GROMACS .gro file of C-alpha atoms in nm:
model
   86
    1MET     CA    1   4.922  10.565  11.836
    2LYS     CA    2   4.603  10.403  11.707
    3ALA     CA    3   4.541  10.253  12.051
    4LEU     CA    4   4.571  10.595  12.213
    5LYS     CA    5   4.324  10.744  11.964
    6PHE     CA    6   4.087  10.453  12.025
    7ILE     CA    7   4.101  10.495  12.401
    8ALA     CA    8   4.061  10.872  12.381
    9SER     CA    9   3.762  10.837  12.148
   10PHE     CA   10   3.607  10.581  12.379
   11VAL     CA   11   3.647  10.802  12.685
   12ILE     CA   12   3.510  11.110  12.509
   13GLY     CA   13   3.212  10.916  12.374
   14ALA     CA   14   3.138  10.761  12.711
   15GLY     CA   15   3.160  11.099  12.883
   16ALA     CA   16   2.930  11.263  12.629
   17GLY     CA   17   2.678  10.983  12.662
   18LEU     CA   18   2.682  11.002  13.040
   19ALA     CA   19   2.641  11.378  13.039
   20ALA     CA   20   2.348  11.368  12.796
   21GLY     CA   21   2.178  11.091  12.990
   22TYR     CA   22   2.209  11.260  13.326
   23LEU     CA   23   2.105  11.601  13.209
   24THR     CA   24   1.781  11.465  13.066
   25ALA     CA   25   1.697  11.195  13.322
   26PRO     CA   26   1.385  11.241  13.539
   27ARG     CA   27   1.540  11.102  13.861
   28SER     CA   28   1.614  11.229  14.207
   29GLY     CA   29   1.965  11.342  14.287
   30LYS     CA   30   2.040  11.032  14.495
   31GLU     CA   31   1.917  10.798  14.221
   32SER     CA   32   2.119  10.987  13.961
   33ARG     CA   33   2.435  10.967  14.172
   34GLU     CA   34   2.391  10.594  14.229
   35LYS     CA   35   2.330  10.533  13.861
   36LEU     CA   36   2.630  10.749  13.772
   37VAL     CA   37   2.854  10.548  14.005
   38ASP     CA   38   2.730  10.217  13.863
   39GLU     CA   39   2.769  10.323  13.501
   40SER     CA   40   3.108  10.483  13.560
   41LYS     CA   41   3.229  10.150  13.701
   42GLU     CA   42   3.103   9.975  13.387
   43TYR     CA   43   3.282  10.227  13.164
   44LYS     CA   44   3.598  10.196  13.374
   45ASP     CA   45   3.591   9.818  13.336
   46ALA     CA   46   3.535   9.844  12.961
   47LEU     CA   47   3.816  10.096  12.929
   48GLU     CA   48   4.054   9.878  13.129
   49LYS     CA   49   3.965   9.579  12.911
   50ALA     CA   50   4.025   9.777  12.591
   51ALA     CA   51   4.351   9.921  12.724
   52THR     CA   52   4.473   9.577  12.833
   53GLN     CA   53   4.392   9.433  12.492
   54LYS     CA   54   4.571   9.714  12.308
   55LEU     CA   55   4.871   9.683  12.540
   56ALA     CA   56   4.891   9.310  12.468
   57GLU     CA   57   4.877   9.383  12.094
   58ALA     CA   58   5.153   9.643  12.129
   59LYS     CA   59   5.371   9.398  12.326
   60THR     CA   60   5.324   9.134  12.058
   61ILE     CA   61   5.426   9.377  11.784
   62LEU     CA   62   5.725   9.498  11.987
   63ASN     CA   63   5.847   9.145  12.057
   64LYS     CA   64   5.812   9.050  11.690
   65THR     CA   65   6.003   9.361  11.583
   66ILE     CA   66   6.281   9.294  11.835
   67LYS     CA   67   6.320   8.936  11.711
   68GLU     CA   68   6.331   9.048  11.348
   69LYS     CA   69   6.584   9.325  11.411
   70SER     CA   70   6.797   9.095  11.626
   71ALA     CA   71   6.807   8.837  11.345
   72GLN     CA   72   6.897   9.110  11.093
   73GLY     CA   73   7.173   9.236  11.321
   74LYS     CA   74   7.313   8.885  11.360
   75GLN     CA   75   7.317   8.840  10.981
   76ILE     CA   76   7.506   9.166  10.938
   77LEU     CA   77   7.760   9.069  11.205
   78ASP     CA   78   7.808   8.730  11.040
   79GLN     CA   79   7.863   8.897  10.702
   80VAL     CA   80   8.116   9.140  10.850
   81ALA     CA   81   8.299   8.858  11.028
   82GLU     CA   82   8.306   8.655  10.706
   83LYS     CA   83   8.450   8.943  10.507
   84ALA     CA   84   8.703   9.021  10.778
   85THR     CA   85   8.845   8.668  10.758
   86MET     CA   86   8.894   8.683  10.381
   0.00000   0.00000   0.00000
């Protein structure tokens, strides 16, 4: 959930910055469009990098949780099997 908030905040901030910059820039339309394309590519790359990093973190947490819960489940099954043989 934190990753989603981070990404959403990043996108909103980038969009607001782009809008403010382009509304106040003293350039021709062609120059503005070219600059917009270049900067949007940079923001896209930064967003992909951030999303990839957060996804990797989420995978790490998920794998750790699965291992822990699997070990807990095995302990419970062992305890049940032990009590059943008594």
